[in-house]
Amino acid sequence: MFERFTDEARQVIKLAQGNARSLRHNHIGTEHLLLGILEQPDTVSARLVNRHGLDHEQASAAVVRVLGTLPAGDLDADALDSIGIDLAAVREKVEAVFGPGALDRHPSRDRRGALVSGRGIPFTPRAKKTLELALREALALKSRDIRDGHILLGLLREGEGLGARILADAGIDLPTLRVEIRAEMGPSPR
């Protein structure tokens, strides 16, 4: 399915993952997909949501109010500092070799208990459903590609995740937003 995603839609997924990491969440939910959409203010979907009065900063604050963040581990940094180890320097070197957020991931193990590397943050069932519904929305609009707006339509159609709740709590009329997105999307050019 991801081969049908446009660059902007793929970026939504990457930014959703980045938002989950920066908030130190162990999942990618509909709320992270919404943050990924809003982090690209020049896209159709972000412009429409912004026009209704919700931006990335406000949505991120709403996510933190509901889910919080995991502690950063300052006590560990202080303990290491007391024995002469600069955690920031260690983190910088590890991330230079293994990539950003490498120390934030919990090690994964296979069925035999062996360490497995390279696994990302898992999508929640609602986030997976949102992406499936994005495909259905693209097909319904006779679009050859799945665009960022289709992801937002999928999020609205799923309707029960935290992403949709944040939109509704911001006073956005979801049926109106849906009509506006569909009008903007139309079929992709051939």
C-alpha positions as semicolon CSV with decimal commas, in nm:
position;residue;x (nm);y (nm);z (nm)
1;M;0,000;0,000;0,000
2;F;0,281;0,245;0,085
3;E;0,399;0,243;-0,277
4;R;0,082;0,438;-0,363
5;F;0,162;0,712;-0,108
6;T;0,277;1,048;-0,243
7;D;0,586;1,208;-0,094
8;E;0,368;1,428;0,130
9;A;0,173;1,126;0,256
10;R;0,495;0,934;0,326
11;Q;0,620;1,239;0,510
12;V;0,306;1,229;0,729
13;I;0,407;0,878;0,838
14;K;0,769;0,979;0,904
15;L;0,661;1,287;1,097
16;A;0,406;1,083;1,295
17;Q;0,689;0,852;1,397
18;G;0,909;1,150;1,484
19;N;0,633;1,304;1,696
20;A;0,579;0,975;1,880
21;R;0,953;0,956;1,948
22;S;0,985;1,316;2,062
23;L;0,690;1,269;2,299
24;R;0,851;0,940;2,408
25;H;0,538;0,739;2,324
26;N;0,575;0,369;2,250
27;H;0,312;0,367;1,973
28;I;0,200;0,563;1,667
29;G;-0,167;0,647;1,706
30;T;-0,416;0,859;1,519
31;E;-0,298;1,155;1,727
32;H;0,053;1,115;1,586
33;L;-0,086;1,092;1,232
34;L;-0,269;1,421;1,296
35;L;0,054;1,578;1,422
36;G;0,234;1,449;1,111
37;I;-0,029;1,613;0,892
38;L;-0,011;1,944;1,079
39;E;0,368;1,952;1,074
40;Q;0,352;2,013;0,697
41;P;0,170;2,348;0,690
42;D;0,189;2,384;0,310
43;T;-0,019;2,073;0,238
44;V;-0,390;2,087;0,155
45;S;-0,494;1,899;0,467
46;A;-0,286;2,108;0,708
47;R;-0,407;2,434;0,550
48;L;-0,770;2,326;0,591
49;V;-0,726;2,224;0,955
50;N;-0,527;2,544;1,024
51;R;-0,809;2,746;0,867
52;H;-1,042;2,590;1,124
53;G;-0,814;2,714;1,403
54;L;-0,593;2,416;1,493
55;D;-0,218;2,407;1,433
56;H;0,060;2,161;1,518
57;E;0,155;2,331;1,845
58;Q;-0,202;2,329;1,976
59;A;-0,259;1,968;1,869
60;S;0,071;1,860;2,027
61;A;-0,027;2,030;2,354
62;A;-0,362;1,844;2,343
63;V;-0,183;1,511;2,292
64;V;0,045;1,582;2,589
65;R;-0,256;1,679;2,805
66;V;-0,422;1,345;2,731
67;L;-0,126;1,106;2,709
68;G;0,159;1,292;2,876
69;T;0,516;1,201;2,794
70;L;0,748;0,944;2,940
71;P;1,012;1,083;3,176
72;A;1,336;1,188;3,012
73;G;1,552;1,012;3,268
74;D;1,731;1,313;3,419
75;L;1,819;1,107;3,728
76;D;2,021;0,869;3,510
77;A;2,200;1,163;3,347
78;D;2,284;1,309;3,689
79;A;2,411;0,973;3,817
80;L;2,632;0,924;3,510
81;D;2,756;1,283;3,533
82;S;2,861;1,222;3,894
83;I;3,106;0,955;3,774
84;G;3,235;1,164;3,484
85;I;3,020;1,038;3,195
86;D;2,853;1,303;2,978
87;L;2,526;1,143;2,864
88;A;2,469;1,410;2,597
89;A;2,809;1,332;2,440
90;V;2,740;0,957;2,450
91;R;2,395;1,009;2,295
92;E;2,543;1,227;2,019
93;K;2,803;0,963;1,929
94;V;2,554;0,675;1,936
95;E;2,304;0,866;1,720
96;A;2,581;0,958;1,473
97;V;2,641;0,586;1,421
98;F;2,295;0,433;1,467
99;G;2,060;0,720;1,379
100;P;1,845;0,968;1,569
101;G;1,654;0,822;1,862
102;A;1,863;0,503;1,872
103;L;1,884;0,519;2,250
104;D;1,512;0,584;2,284
105;R;1,410;0,247;2,146
106;H;1,369;-0,052;2,368
107;P;1,558;-0,354;2,236
108;S;1,338;-0,603;2,055
109;R;1,374;-0,979;2,078
110;D;1,267;-1,255;1,840
111;R;1,085;-1,576;1,944
112;R;1,410;-1,730;2,064
113;G;1,497;-1,427;2,276
114;A;1,773;-1,299;2,049
115;L;1,805;-0,921;2,010
116;V;1,657;-0,784;1,688
117;S;1,745;-0,438;1,562
118;G;1,573;-0,200;1,323
119;R;1,216;-0,231;1,446
120;G;1,021;0,090;1,452
121;I;0,746;0,214;1,677
122;P;0,431;0,007;1,618
123;F;0,107;0,154;1,484
124;T;-0,202;0,119;1,700
125;P;-0,498;-0,071;1,552
126;R;-0,682;0,262;1,504
127;A;-0,386;0,414;1,319
128;K;-0,367;0,106;1,094
129;K;-0,741;0,136;1,031
130;T;-0,695;0,505;0,948
131;L;-0,436;0,418;0,682
132;E;-0,662;0,146;0,541
133;L;-0,948;0,397;0,526
134;A;-0,713;0,646;0,354
135;L;-0,675;0,391;0,074
136;R;-1,052;0,350;0,055
137;E;-1,099;0,728;0,044
138;A;-0,846;0,754;-0,241
139;L;-1,029;0,482;-0,434
140;A;-1,366;0,647;-0,372
141;L;-1,228;0,974;-0,510
142;K;-1,080;0,785;-0,809
143;S;-0,731;0,893;-0,711
144;R;-0,436;0,685;-0,825
145;D;-0,229;0,800;-0,527
146;I;-0,285;0,821;-0,154
147;R;-0,223;1,180;-0,049
148;D;-0,204;1,356;0,285
149;G;-0,568;1,461;0,251
150;H;-0,671;1,097;0,215
151;I;-0,498;1,023;0,545
152;L;-0,695;1,304;0,709
153;L;-1,015;1,169;0,552
154;G;-0,927;0,825;0,689
155;L;-0,871;0,975;1,033
156;L;-1,212;1,144;1,019
157;R;-1,382;0,830;0,890
158;E;-1,225;0,617;1,165
159;G;-1,369;0,879;1,398
160;E;-1,297;0,727;1,738
161;G;-0,924;0,781;1,781
162;L;-0,755;1,056;1,974
163;G;-0,676;1,239;1,648
164;A;-1,046;1,286;1,568
165;R;-1,118;1,374;1,931
166;I;-0,853;1,649;1,924
167;L;-1,012;1,794;1,609
168;A;-1,359;1,785;1,766
169;D;-1,237;1,927;2,099
170;A;-1,085;2,218;1,904
171;G;-1,438;2,306;1,794
172;I;-1,395;2,183;1,437
173;D;-1,713;2,059;1,270
174;L;-1,588;1,724;1,141
175;P;-1,854;1,671;0,870
176;T;-1,781;2,019;0,732
177;L;-1,407;1,952;0,734
178;R;-1,469;1,623;0,554
179;V;-1,669;1,797;0,279
180;E;-1,396;2,062;0,238
181;I;-1,117;1,802;0,213
182;R;-1,308;1,594;-0,044
183;A;-1,372;1,909;-0,250
184;E;-1,001;1,997;-0,244
185;M;-0,880;1,644;-0,321
186;G;-1,064;1,533;-0,633
187;P;-0,899;1,269;-0,851
188;S;-0,524;1,281;-0,905
189;P;-0,408;1,391;-1,250
190;R;-0,336;1,113;-1,498
